[in-house]
PDB file of C-alpha atoms in Angstrom:
ATOM      1  CA  MET A   1    -137.369-258.506 -76.708  1.00 59.00           C
ATOM      2  CA  PRO A   2    -137.436-261.870 -78.576  1.00 86.00           C
ATOM      3  CA  VAL A   3    -135.210-263.679 -76.021  1.00 96.00           C
ATOM      4  CA  PRO A   4    -136.015-262.775 -72.407  1.00 96.00           C
ATOM      5  CA  LEU A   5    -133.072-261.850 -70.192  1.00 97.00           C
ATOM      6  CA  SER A   6    -134.234-264.424 -67.646  1.00 97.00           C
ATOM      7  CA  SER A   7    -133.782-267.177 -70.263  1.00 98.00           C
ATOM      8  CA  VAL A   8    -130.330-265.890 -71.197  1.00 98.00           C
ATOM      9  CA  ARG A   9    -129.230-265.963 -67.557  1.00 98.00           C
ATOM     10  CA  GLU A  10    -130.714-269.429 -67.071  1.00 98.00           C
ATOM     11  CA  ALA A  11    -128.860-270.662 -70.163  1.00 98.00           C
ATOM     12  CA  GLN A  12    -125.618-269.141 -68.853  1.00 98.00           C
ATOM     13  CA  GLY A  13    -125.927-270.953 -65.551  1.00 98.00           C
ATOM     14  CA  PHE A  14    -126.729-274.296 -67.143  1.00 98.00           C
ATOM     15  CA  LEU A  15    -124.261-274.236 -70.032  1.00 98.00           C
ATOM     16  CA  LYS A  16    -121.235-273.286 -67.925  1.00 97.00           C
ATOM     17  CA  GLN A  17    -121.637-276.674 -66.223  1.00 97.00           C
ATOM     18  CA  HIS A  18    -121.231-278.526 -69.532  1.00 97.00           C
ATOM     19  CA  LEU A  19    -119.436-276.376 -72.116  1.00 98.00           C
ATOM     20  CA  PRO A  20    -116.105-274.523 -72.038  1.00 97.00           C
ATOM     21  CA  ARG A  21    -115.982-270.764 -72.362  1.00 98.00           C
ATOM     22  CA  THR A  22    -114.828-269.960 -75.889  1.00 98.00           C
ATOM     23  CA  ARG A  23    -111.852-267.696 -76.553  1.00 98.00           C
ATOM     24  CA  LEU A  24    -111.987-264.109 -77.769  1.00 98.00           C
ATOM     25  CA  VAL A  25    -108.666-263.488 -79.514  1.00 98.00           C
ATOM     26  CA  ALA A  26    -107.085-260.538 -81.283  1.00 98.00           C
ATOM     27  CA  ALA A  27    -106.775-260.821 -85.074  1.00 98.00           C
ATOM     28  CA  PRO A  28    -103.754-258.671 -86.025  1.00 96.00           C
ATOM     29  CA  SER A  29    -103.787-259.457 -89.743  1.00 95.00           C
ATOM     30  CA  ILE A  30    -107.415-258.372 -90.013  1.00 95.00           C
ATOM     31  CA  SER A  31    -106.995-255.362 -87.739  1.00 95.00           C
ATOM     32  CA  ARG A  32    -104.301-254.047 -90.086  1.00 92.00           C
ATOM     33  CA  ARG A  33    -106.923-253.839 -92.848  1.00 89.00           C
ATOM     34  CA  THR A  34    -109.307-251.777 -90.728  1.00 88.00           C
ATOM     35  CA  SER A  35    -109.247-248.607 -88.662  1.00 84.00           C
ATOM     36  CA  GLY A  36    -109.742-250.405 -85.351  1.00 91.00           C
ATOM     37  CA  HIS A  37    -109.051-253.547 -83.356  1.00 97.00           C
ATOM     38  CA  VAL A  38    -110.607-256.798 -84.599  1.00 97.00           C
ATOM     39  CA  TYR A  39    -111.240-259.826 -82.406  1.00 98.00           C
ATOM     40  CA  LEU A  40    -112.412-263.341 -83.254  1.00 98.00           C
ATOM     41  CA  LYS A  41    -114.883-265.201 -81.053  1.00 98.00           C
ATOM     42  CA  LEU A  42    -113.826-268.822 -81.515  1.00 98.00           C
ATOM     43  CA  GLU A  43    -116.960-270.927 -81.208  1.00 98.00           C
ATOM     44  CA  THR A  44    -114.886-273.671 -82.780  1.00 98.00           C
ATOM     45  CA  ASP A  45    -113.639-274.377 -79.230  1.00 98.00           C
ATOM     46  CA  LEU A  46    -116.925-276.111 -78.397  1.00 98.00           C
ATOM     47  CA  PRO A  47    -117.650-279.845 -78.673  1.00 97.00           C
ATOM     48  CA  THR A  48    -118.603-280.800 -82.268  1.00 97.00           C
ATOM     49  CA  GLY A  49    -116.587-277.808 -83.544  1.00 97.00           C
ATOM     50  CA  SER A  50    -119.360-275.215 -83.795  1.00 98.00           C
ATOM     51  CA  PHE A  51    -121.538-272.877 -81.716  1.00 98.00           C
ATOM     52  CA  LYS A  52    -124.561-275.149 -82.089  1.00 98.00           C
ATOM     53  CA  PRO A  53    -124.292-277.138 -78.812  1.00 98.00           C
ATOM     54  CA  ARG A  54    -125.169-273.969 -76.890  1.00 98.00           C
ATOM     55  CA  GLY A  55    -128.694-273.918 -78.284  1.00 98.00           C
ATOM     56  CA  ALA A  56    -129.312-277.638 -78.695  1.00 98.00           C
ATOM     57  CA  LEU A  57    -128.186-278.535 -75.175  1.00 98.00           C
ATOM     58  CA  TYR A  58    -130.129-275.746 -73.498  1.00 98.00           C
ATOM     59  CA  ALA A  59    -133.348-276.326 -75.476  1.00 98.00           C
ATOM     60  CA  LEU A  60    -133.300-280.069 -74.873  1.00 97.00           C
ATOM     61  CA  TRP A  61    -132.664-279.592 -71.146  1.00 98.00           C
ATOM     62  CA  VAL A  62    -135.520-277.100 -70.832  1.00 97.00           C
ATOM     63  CA  ASN A  63    -137.937-279.414 -72.606  1.00 96.00           C
ATOM     64  CA  LEU A  64    -136.925-282.418 -70.529  1.00 96.00           C
ATOM     65  CA  ALA A  65    -138.086-280.480 -67.490  1.00 95.00           C
ATOM     66  CA  ARG A  66    -141.514-279.953 -69.094  1.00 94.00           C
ATOM     67  CA  ARG A  67    -142.334-283.315 -70.606  1.00 92.00           C
ATOM     68  CA  ARG A  68    -141.236-286.862 -71.227  1.00 93.00           C
ATOM     69  CA  VAL A  69    -138.801-287.049 -74.138  1.00 94.00           C
ATOM     70  CA  ARG A  70    -137.710-290.490 -75.322  1.00 94.00           C
ATOM     71  CA  GLU A  71    -136.167-289.395 -78.602  1.00 96.00           C
ATOM     72  CA  VAL A  72    -135.119-286.100 -80.141  1.00 97.00           C
ATOM     73  CA  VAL A  73    -135.195-285.517 -83.912  1.00 96.00           C
ATOM     74  CA  ALA A  74    -133.720-282.711 -85.983  1.00 95.00           C
ATOM     75  CA  CYS A  75    -133.238-281.683 -89.599  1.00 93.00           C
ATOM     76  CA  SER A  76    -129.870-280.202 -90.409  1.00 92.00           C
ATOM     77  CA  THR A  77    -127.146-279.588 -92.948  1.00 87.00           C
ATOM     78  CA  GLY A  78    -124.739-280.914 -90.322  1.00 92.00           C
ATOM     79  CA  ASN A  79    -123.677-278.735 -87.397  1.00 95.00           C
ATOM     80  CA  HIS A  80    -127.086-278.562 -85.710  1.00 96.00           C
ATOM     81  CA  GLY A  81    -127.468-282.296 -86.215  1.00 96.00           C
ATOM     82  CA  ALA A  82    -124.142-282.974 -84.526  1.00 97.00           C
ATOM     83  CA  ALA A  83    -125.095-280.649 -81.665  1.00 98.00           C
ATOM     84  CA  VAL A  84    -128.431-282.415 -81.149  1.00 98.00           C
ATOM     85  CA  ALA A  85    -126.681-285.784 -81.213  1.00 98.00           C
ATOM     86  CA  TYR A  86    -124.195-284.481 -78.636  1.00 98.00           C
ATOM     87  CA  ALA A  87    -126.949-283.092 -76.406  1.00 98.00           C
ATOM     88  CA  ALA A  88    -128.985-286.296 -76.637  1.00 97.00           C
ATOM     89  CA  LYS A  89    -126.008-288.414 -75.671  1.00 97.00           C
ATOM     90  CA  LEU A  90    -125.149-286.127 -72.747  1.00 97.00           C
ATOM     91  CA  LEU A  91    -128.739-286.091 -71.464  1.00 97.00           C
ATOM     92  CA  GLY A  92    -129.365-289.795 -72.047  1.00 95.00           C
ATOM     93  CA  MET A  93    -131.750-290.299 -74.965  1.00 95.00           C
ATOM     94  CA  SER A  94    -131.738-291.413 -78.588  1.00 96.00           C
ATOM     95  CA  ALA A  95    -131.516-289.037 -81.542  1.00 97.00           C
ATOM     96  CA  THR A  96    -132.449-289.211 -85.218  1.00 96.00           C
ATOM     97  CA  ILE A  97    -130.974-286.626 -87.569  1.00 96.00           C
ATOM     98  CA  PHE A  98    -132.511-285.985 -90.996  1.00 94.00           C
ATOM     99  CA  LEU A  99    -129.975-284.644 -93.501  1.00 93.00           C
ATOM    100  CA  PRO A 100    -130.173-283.674 -97.168  1.00 89.00           C
ATOM    101  CA  GLU A 101    -128.584-286.136 -99.568  1.00 90.00           C
ATOM    102  CA  ASN A 102    -124.792-285.903 -99.956  1.00 89.00           C
ATOM    103  CA  PRO A 103    -124.184-283.918 -96.774  1.00 90.00           C
ATOM    104  CA  ASN A 104    -120.861-282.524 -95.603  1.00 91.00           C
ATOM    105  CA  PRO A 105    -118.957-285.755 -94.826  1.00 94.00           C
ATOM    106  CA  VAL A 106    -117.072-284.230 -91.891  1.00 94.00           C
ATOM    107  CA  LYS A 107    -120.314-283.226 -90.201  1.00 94.00           C
ATOM    108  CA  ARG A 108    -122.036-286.506 -91.047  1.00 95.00           C
ATOM    109  CA  ALA A 109    -119.179-288.445 -89.474  1.00 96.00           C
ATOM    110  CA  LYS A 110    -119.490-286.438 -86.245  1.00 95.00           C
ATOM    111  CA  ILE A 111    -123.203-287.204 -86.039  1.00 96.00           C
ATOM    112  CA  ALA A 112    -122.532-290.903 -86.573  1.00 96.00           C
ATOM    113  CA  GLU A 113    -119.730-290.953 -83.982  1.00 96.00           C
ATOM    114  CA  LEU A 114    -122.147-289.531 -81.416  1.00 96.00           C
ATOM    115  CA  GLY A 115    -124.493-292.481 -81.940  1.00 95.00           C
ATOM    116  CA  ALA A 116    -127.424-290.796 -83.664  1.00 96.00           C
ATOM    117  CA  ARG A 117    -129.446-292.490 -86.383  1.00 96.00           C
ATOM    118  CA  ILE A 118    -129.042-290.708 -89.733  1.00 95.00           C
ATOM    119  CA  VAL A 119    -131.600-290.412 -92.528  1.00 94.00           C
ATOM    120  CA  GLU A 120    -130.619-288.687 -95.798  1.00 93.00           C
ATOM    121  CA  GLN A 121    -133.426-287.400 -98.036  1.00 86.00           C
ATOM    122  CA  GLY A 122    -133.848-284.710-100.684  1.00 82.00           C
ATOM    123  CA  PRO A 123    -131.613-282.037-102.215  1.00 82.00           C
ATOM    124  CA  ASP A 124    -131.963-279.557 -99.336  1.00 77.00           C
ATOM    125  CA  LEU A 125    -133.558-279.140 -95.919  1.00 80.00           C
ATOM    126  CA  VAL A 126    -137.171-279.049 -97.146  1.00 81.00           C
ATOM    127  CA  GLU A 127    -137.628-282.828 -97.313  1.00 85.00           C
ATOM    128  CA  ALA A 128    -135.515-283.384 -94.214  1.00 85.00           C
ATOM    129  CA  PHE A 129    -137.789-280.981 -92.326  1.00 87.00           C
ATOM    130  CA  GLU A 130    -140.918-282.798 -93.515  1.00 89.00           C
ATOM    131  CA  LEU A 131    -139.580-286.188 -92.421  1.00 87.00           C
ATOM    132  CA  ALA A 132    -138.580-284.875 -88.990  1.00 88.00           C
ATOM    133  CA  SER A 133    -142.026-283.298 -88.576  1.00 91.00           C
ATOM    134  CA  VAL A 134    -143.814-286.549 -89.462  1.00 90.00           C
ATOM    135  CA  ARG A 135    -141.648-288.506 -87.033  1.00 89.00           C
ATOM    136  CA  ALA A 136    -142.432-286.119 -84.174  1.00 89.00           C
ATOM    137  CA  GLN A 137    -146.156-286.002 -84.935  1.00 91.00           C
ATOM    138  CA  ALA A 138    -146.372-289.805 -84.862  1.00 90.00           C
ATOM    139  CA  ASP A 139    -145.141-290.104 -81.265  1.00 89.00           C
ATOM    140  CA  GLU A 140    -145.815-287.657 -78.434  1.00 90.00           C
ATOM    141  CA  ASP A 141    -142.571-288.707 -76.711  1.00 94.00           C
ATOM    142  CA  VAL A 142    -140.507-287.525 -79.700  1.00 94.00           C
ATOM    143  CA  TYR A 143    -139.296-283.912 -79.579  1.00 95.00           C
ATOM    144  CA  PHE A 144    -138.536-282.117 -82.858  1.00 95.00           C
ATOM    145  CA  LEU A 145    -135.712-279.710 -82.034  1.00 97.00           C
ATOM    146  CA  ASN A 146    -135.892-277.370 -85.016  1.00 95.00           C
ATOM    147  CA  ASP A 147    -133.286-274.654 -84.621  1.00 93.00           C
ATOM    148  CA  ALA A 148    -135.088-272.326 -87.035  1.00 92.00           C
ATOM    149  CA  THR A 149    -138.262-272.086 -84.950  1.00 94.00           C
ATOM    150  CA  ASP A 150    -137.662-273.561 -81.491  1.00 96.00           C
ATOM    151  CA  PRO A 151    -138.580-270.815 -78.993  1.00 96.00           C
ATOM    152  CA  ASP A 152    -136.089-271.901 -76.335  1.00 97.00           C
ATOM    153  CA  LEU A 153    -133.007-272.486 -78.470  1.00 98.00           C
ATOM    154  CA  PRO A 154    -131.828-268.869 -79.134  1.00 98.00           C
ATOM    155  CA  ALA A 155    -131.123-268.329 -75.427  1.00 98.00           C
ATOM    156  CA  GLY A 156    -128.221-270.756 -75.834  1.00 98.00           C
ATOM    157  CA  PRO A 157    -126.288-268.771 -78.465  1.00 98.00           C
ATOM    158  CA  ALA A 158    -127.291-265.581 -76.634  1.00 98.00           C
ATOM    159  CA  THR A 159    -124.643-266.554 -74.087  1.00 98.00           C
ATOM    160  CA  ILE A 160    -122.009-265.790 -76.746  1.00 98.00           C
ATOM    161  CA  ALA A 161    -122.888-262.106 -76.399  1.00 98.00           C
ATOM    162  CA  CYS A 162    -122.628-262.333 -72.612  1.00 98.00           C
ATOM    163  CA  GLU A 163    -119.076-263.645 -72.905  1.00 98.00           C
ATOM    164  CA  ILE A 164    -118.110-260.975 -75.440  1.00 98.00           C
ATOM    165  CA  LEU A 165    -119.393-258.183 -73.200  1.00 98.00           C
ATOM    166  CA  GLU A 166    -117.531-259.610 -70.204  1.00 98.00           C
ATOM    167  CA  ASP A 167    -114.250-259.967 -72.130  1.00 98.00           C
ATOM    168  CA  LEU A 168    -114.532-256.809 -74.250  1.00 98.00           C
ATOM    169  CA  PRO A 169    -116.860-254.232 -72.635  1.00 97.00           C
ATOM    170  CA  GLY A 170    -115.882-251.673 -75.283  1.00 97.00           C
ATOM    171  CA  VAL A 171    -117.140-253.726 -78.244  1.00 98.00           C
ATOM    172  CA  GLU A 172    -118.911-251.543 -80.813  1.00 98.00           C
ATOM    173  CA  VAL A 173    -119.688-253.838 -83.767  1.00 98.00           C
ATOM    174  CA  ILE A 174    -120.338-257.595 -83.955  1.00 98.00           C
ATOM    175  CA  TYR A 175    -120.470-259.525 -87.235  1.00 98.00           C
ATOM    176  CA  VAL A 176    -122.669-262.632 -87.021  1.00 98.00           C
ATOM    177  CA  PRO A 177    -123.235-265.324 -89.685  1.00 98.00           C
ATOM    178  CA  MET A 178    -126.950-265.648 -90.432  1.00 97.00           C
ATOM    179  CA  GLY A 179    -128.389-268.993 -91.490  1.00 93.00           C
ATOM    180  CA  ASP A 180    -131.688-269.896 -89.844  1.00 93.00           C
ATOM    181  CA  THR A 181    -131.217-266.764 -87.613  1.00 97.00           C
ATOM    182  CA  ALA A 182    -131.358-268.434 -84.161  1.00 97.00           C
ATOM    183  CA  LEU A 183    -127.747-267.368 -83.587  1.00 98.00           C
ATOM    184  CA  ILE A 184    -128.179-263.718 -84.511  1.00 98.00           C
ATOM    185  CA  ARG A 185    -131.527-263.428 -82.730  1.00 98.00           C
ATOM    186  CA  GLY A 186    -129.940-264.747 -79.547  1.00 98.00           C
ATOM    187  CA  VAL A 187    -126.785-262.643 -79.763  1.00 98.00           C
ATOM    188  CA  ALA A 188    -128.650-259.462 -80.664  1.00 98.00           C
ATOM    189  CA  SER A 189    -131.234-259.950 -77.899  1.00 98.00           C
ATOM    190  CA  ALA A 190    -128.544-260.351 -75.236  1.00 98.00           C
ATOM    191  CA  ILE A 191    -126.688-257.299 -76.541  1.00 98.00           C
ATOM    192  CA  LYS A 192    -129.853-255.192 -76.376  1.00 96.00           C
ATOM    193  CA  HIS A 193    -130.476-256.363 -72.810  1.00 97.00           C
ATOM    194  CA  LEU A 194    -126.960-256.035 -71.435  1.00 97.00           C
ATOM    195  CA  ALA A 195    -124.773-253.596 -73.402  1.00 97.00           C
ATOM    196  CA  LYS A 196    -124.308-250.248 -71.690  1.00 94.00           C
ATOM    197  CA  LYS A 197    -123.895-248.470 -75.022  1.00 96.00           C
ATOM    198  CA  LYS A 198    -124.970-249.040 -78.608  1.00 97.00           C
ATOM    199  CA  VAL A 199    -123.446-252.138 -80.204  1.00 98.00           C
ATOM    200  CA  LYS A 200    -124.176-252.646 -83.902  1.00 98.00           C
ATOM    201  CA  ILE A 201    -125.157-256.154 -84.977  1.00 98.00           C
ATOM    202  CA  ILE A 202    -124.355-256.977 -88.598  1.00 98.00           C
ATOM    203  CA  GLY A 203    -125.701-260.186 -90.088  1.00 98.00           C
ATOM    204  CA  VAL A 204    -123.846-262.007 -92.848  1.00 98.00           C
ATOM    205  CA  GLN A 205    -125.326-264.283 -95.504  1.00 98.00           C
ATOM    206  CA  ALA A 206    -123.950-266.006 -98.577  1.00 97.00           C
ATOM    207  CA  GLU A 207    -124.739-264.311-101.900  1.00 97.00           C
ATOM    208  CA  ARG A 208    -126.012-267.656-103.157  1.00 96.00           C
ATOM    209  CA  ALA A 209    -128.344-268.116-100.173  1.00 95.00           C
ATOM    210  CA  PRO A 210    -129.734-264.605 -99.565  1.00 96.00           C
ATOM    211  CA  ALA A 211    -133.321-265.347 -98.470  1.00 96.00           C
ATOM    212  CA  TYR A 212    -133.111-263.770 -95.023  1.00 97.00           C
ATOM    213  CA  CYS A 213    -131.104-260.807 -96.314  1.00 97.00           C
ATOM    214  CA  LEU A 214    -133.770-260.085 -98.947  1.00 97.00           C
ATOM    215  CA  SER A 215    -136.501-260.546 -96.345  1.00 97.00           C
ATOM    216  CA  TRP A 216    -134.742-258.232 -93.868  1.00 97.00           C
ATOM    217  CA  LYS A 217    -134.387-255.517 -96.502  1.00 96.00           C
ATOM    218  CA  GLN A 218    -137.936-255.700 -97.825  1.00 95.00           C
ATOM    219  CA  GLY A 219    -139.763-256.396 -94.570  1.00 94.00           C
ATOM    220  CA  GLN A 220    -141.531-259.502 -95.814  1.00 95.00           C
ATOM    221  CA  THR A 221    -140.756-263.176 -96.227  1.00 96.00           C
ATOM    222  CA  ILE A 222    -138.939-263.828 -99.500  1.00 96.00           C
ATOM    223  CA  SER A 223    -137.938-267.355-100.487  1.00 94.00           C
ATOM    224  CA  THR A 224    -135.356-268.275-103.094  1.00 93.00           C
ATOM    225  CA  GLU A 225    -135.457-271.124-105.577  1.00 87.00           C
ATOM    226  CA  SER A 226    -132.114-272.499-104.417  1.00 82.00           C
ATOM    227  CA  CYS A 227    -129.399-272.011-101.822  1.00 86.00           C
ATOM    228  CA  ASP A 228    -126.434-273.588-103.559  1.00 89.00           C
ATOM    229  CA  THR A 229    -123.445-272.361-101.575  1.00 95.00           C
ATOM    230  CA  ILE A 230    -120.262-273.847-100.144  1.00 95.00           C
ATOM    231  CA  ALA A 231    -121.473-272.423 -96.826  1.00 96.00           C
ATOM    232  CA  ASP A 232    -123.900-275.235 -95.996  1.00 92.00           C
ATOM    233  CA  GLY A 233    -124.452-273.723 -92.558  1.00 92.00           C
ATOM    234  CA  LEU A 234    -125.999-270.659 -94.256  1.00 94.00           C
ATOM    235  CA  ALA A 235    -128.022-272.611 -96.828  1.00 89.00           C
ATOM    236  CA  THR A 236    -131.566-271.449 -96.054  1.00 89.00           C
ATOM    237  CA  ARG A 237    -134.043-270.666 -98.830  1.00 89.00           C
ATOM    238  CA  THR A 238    -137.385-270.470 -96.983  1.00 90.00           C
ATOM    239  CA  PRO A 239    -137.403-267.892 -94.157  1.00 94.00           C
ATOM    240  CA  ASP A 240    -139.744-268.130 -91.193  1.00 94.00           C
ATOM    241  CA  ALA A 241    -142.039-265.082 -90.964  1.00 96.00           C
ATOM    242  CA  ALA A 242    -141.604-264.651 -87.200  1.00 96.00           C
ATOM    243  CA  ASN A 243    -137.826-264.791 -87.581  1.00 96.00           C
ATOM    244  CA  VAL A 244    -137.965-262.094 -90.253  1.00 97.00           C
ATOM    245  CA  ARG A 245    -139.917-259.829 -87.921  1.00 96.00           C
ATOM    246  CA  GLU A 246    -137.383-260.375 -85.144  1.00 97.00           C
ATOM    247  CA  ILE A 247    -134.289-259.696 -87.219  1.00 97.00           C
ATOM    248  CA  ARG A 248    -135.926-256.552 -88.574  1.00 97.00           C
ATOM    249  CA  GLU A 249    -136.180-255.384 -84.968  1.00 96.00           C
ATOM    250  CA  LEU A 250    -132.770-256.572 -83.788  1.00 97.00           C
ATOM    251  CA  VAL A 251    -130.266-256.425 -86.656  1.00 98.00           C
ATOM    252  CA  ASP A 252    -128.677-253.150 -87.796  1.00 98.00           C
ATOM    253  CA  ASP A 253    -127.399-254.282 -91.196  1.00 97.00           C
ATOM    254  CA  VAL A 254    -127.004-257.406 -93.325  1.00 98.00           C
ATOM    255  CA  ARG A 255    -124.098-258.033 -95.687  1.00 97.00           C
ATOM    256  CA  LEU A 256    -123.737-260.634 -98.432  1.00 98.00           C
ATOM    257  CA  VAL A 257    -120.456-262.441 -99.110  1.00 98.00           C
ATOM    258  CA  SER A 258    -119.457-264.303-102.251  1.00 98.00           C
ATOM    259  CA  GLU A 259    -118.083-267.818-102.459  1.00 97.00           C
ATOM    260  CA  GLU A 260    -114.701-266.337-103.353  1.00 97.00           C
ATOM    261  CA  GLU A 261    -114.739-263.968-100.369  1.00 98.00           C
ATOM    262  CA  MET A 262    -115.387-266.866 -98.011  1.00 98.00           C
ATOM    263  CA  LEU A 263    -112.507-268.841 -99.521  1.00 98.00           C
ATOM    264  CA  VAL A 264    -110.212-265.833 -99.028  1.00 97.00           C
ATOM    265  CA  ALA A 265    -111.362-265.513 -95.426  1.00 97.00           C
ATOM    266  CA  ILE A 266    -110.780-269.218 -94.743  1.00 98.00           C
ATOM    267  CA  ARG A 267    -107.246-268.897 -96.094  1.00 97.00           C
ATOM    268  CA  ARG A 268    -106.494-265.732 -94.125  1.00 96.00           C
ATOM    269  CA  LEU A 269    -107.842-267.203 -90.891  1.00 98.00           C
ATOM    270  CA  LEU A 270    -105.824-270.379 -91.360  1.00 97.00           C
ATOM    271  CA  ILE A 271    -102.495-268.956 -92.524  1.00 96.00           C
ATOM    272  CA  GLU A 272    -102.351-265.647 -90.669  1.00 96.00           C
ATOM    273  CA  GLU A 273    -104.486-266.242 -87.569  1.00 97.00           C
ATOM    274  CA  HIS A 274    -103.999-270.033 -87.233  1.00 97.00           C
ATOM    275  CA  VAL A 275    -107.751-270.583 -87.009  1.00 98.00           C
ATOM    276  CA  VAL A 276    -109.589-273.339 -88.906  1.00 98.00           C
ATOM    277  CA  ALA A 277    -113.004-272.255 -90.186  1.00 98.00           C
ATOM    278  CA  GLU A 278    -115.581-273.762 -92.517  1.00 98.00           C
ATOM    279  CA  PRO A 279    -117.198-271.408 -95.065  1.00 98.00           C
ATOM    280  CA  SER A 280    -120.133-270.392 -92.840  1.00 97.00           C
ATOM    281  CA  GLY A 281    -117.723-270.049 -89.925  1.00 98.00           C
ATOM    282  CA  ALA A 282    -115.570-267.674 -91.972  1.00 98.00           C
ATOM    283  CA  ALA A 283    -118.476-265.639 -93.374  1.00 98.00           C
ATOM    284  CA  ALA A 284    -118.326-262.924 -90.706  1.00 98.00           C
ATOM    285  CA  THR A 285    -114.614-262.464 -91.332  1.00 98.00           C
ATOM    286  CA  ALA A 286    -115.282-262.329 -95.084  1.00 98.00           C
ATOM    287  CA  ALA A 287    -117.762-259.490 -94.567  1.00 97.00           C
ATOM    288  CA  LEU A 288    -115.336-257.638 -92.339  1.00 96.00           C
ATOM    289  CA  LEU A 289    -112.677-257.847 -95.057  1.00 95.00           C
ATOM    290  CA  GLN A 290    -114.950-256.241 -97.664  1.00 95.00           C
ATOM    291  CA  ARG A 291    -114.199-252.738 -98.869  1.00 90.00           C
ATOM    292  CA  GLY A 292    -116.255-250.278 -96.854  1.00 89.00           C
ATOM    293  CA  ALA A 293    -117.085-252.732 -94.086  1.00 93.00           C
ATOM    294  CA  GLU A 294    -118.311-251.017 -90.943  1.00 93.00           C
ATOM    295  CA  VAL A 295    -115.917-251.233 -88.007  1.00 95.00           C
ATOM    296  CA  GLY A 296    -115.561-249.623 -84.615  1.00 94.00           C
ATOM    297  CA  GLU A 297    -112.643-249.140 -82.295  1.00 95.00           C
ATOM    298  CA  ASN A 298    -113.378-252.712 -81.166  1.00 98.00           C
ATOM    299  CA  THR A 299    -115.032-255.108 -83.614  1.00 98.00           C
ATOM    300  CA  VAL A 300    -115.801-258.814 -83.167  1.00 98.00           C
ATOM    301  CA  ALA A 301    -116.326-261.414 -85.875  1.00 98.00           C
ATOM    302  CA  LEU A 302    -117.868-264.710 -84.815  1.00 98.00           C
ATOM    303  CA  VAL A 303    -116.064-267.807 -86.112  1.00 98.00           C
ATOM    304  CA  THR A 304    -118.940-270.214 -85.791  1.00 98.00           C
ATOM    305  CA  GLY A 305    -117.697-273.545 -87.141  1.00 98.00           C
ATOM    306  CA  ALA A 306    -114.577-275.489 -88.062  1.00 98.00           C
ATOM    307  CA  ASN A 307    -116.071-278.507 -89.852  1.00 97.00           C
ATOM    308  CA  ILE A 308    -114.551-277.945 -93.265  1.00 97.00           C
ATOM    309  CA  THR A 309    -114.133-280.656 -95.880  1.00 95.00           C
ATOM    310  CA  LEU A 310    -110.694-281.391 -97.268  1.00 95.00           C
ATOM    311  CA  GLU A 311    -111.908-280.405-100.741  1.00 96.00           C
ATOM    312  CA  VAL A 312    -113.016-276.923 -99.652  1.00 96.00           C
ATOM    313  CA  LEU A 313    -109.909-276.453 -97.530  1.00 96.00           C
ATOM    314  CA  ARG A 314    -107.729-277.213-100.565  1.00 96.00           C
ATOM    315  CA  ARG A 315    -109.719-274.743-102.664  1.00 96.00           C
ATOM    316  CA  ALA A 316    -109.249-272.056-100.032  1.00 97.00           C
ATOM    317  CA  VAL A 317    -105.524-272.636 -99.561  1.00 95.00           C
ATOM    318  CA  ASN A 318    -104.921-272.623-103.314  1.00 93.00           C
ATOM    319  CA  PHE A 319    -107.330-269.786-104.099  1.00 85.00           C
ATOM    320  CA  GLY A 320    -105.603-266.960-105.913  1.00 66.00           C
ATOM    321  CA  SER A 321    -102.207-268.680-105.859  1.00 62.00           C
TER     322      SER A 321
END
């Protein structure tokens, strides 16, 4: 299993000392559109407004026990960067976050407020990744916390599945947004370890950033020329081969959602469920609202982030009106 149960349990014990347990709430307006009960796992309850501190905090803590770390660096479209900045501040070290040019201003502001140094470079994560790699290679006391490939990080988000199983033992289907795949690999691993019956894991990607979906379907790494989507948290165009192998083993299905479907989901979550979600945070709900979406008697959609720009929020609220 990609994430060992021992690591999941260790992450549980550590993270409960620092992070609140996130709510699992019923979603009546969405349940009415399905044949079962739908629940939302509100990772927006966490510091920085996304699920990302689970992985960043755990991975940084584990590595501090192994080696000297003076500075942590990361490349990010925003939420991972904010989580790394939060973890670095909590554990007492400096952080440098490499972002693409013109990042989400809400997420950038959170990173800055947490005291991290920010470097913006390139149209997407490719150049940001290269700069972070060079910085880490130049100094052995610098730790590059890359959430796409870090082996320790997925045990953090795996604790989401532990909480779901404790709060809703009868869960049958879980919809999980799929960006760099650390989230879904962690959640799916914990489910496979701990669920007493079959629980289907359904990954969700943006239609305009489908690299991992294509790779999952074809069983090989497939990159895309661009990943131009409002869901910056899902904007991955170059899959990691090891991650593709793992999601092929762990994930039961992958669905694509359009930009319009995410806007509809943001609006529904806000107006009918009183939940604020950014596009990637609303992607699982968008997939669940699709015609023919797979549901069980008890279905959970992860709401993974709330860091939405005012521009996108306006588009969502006004969409279709």
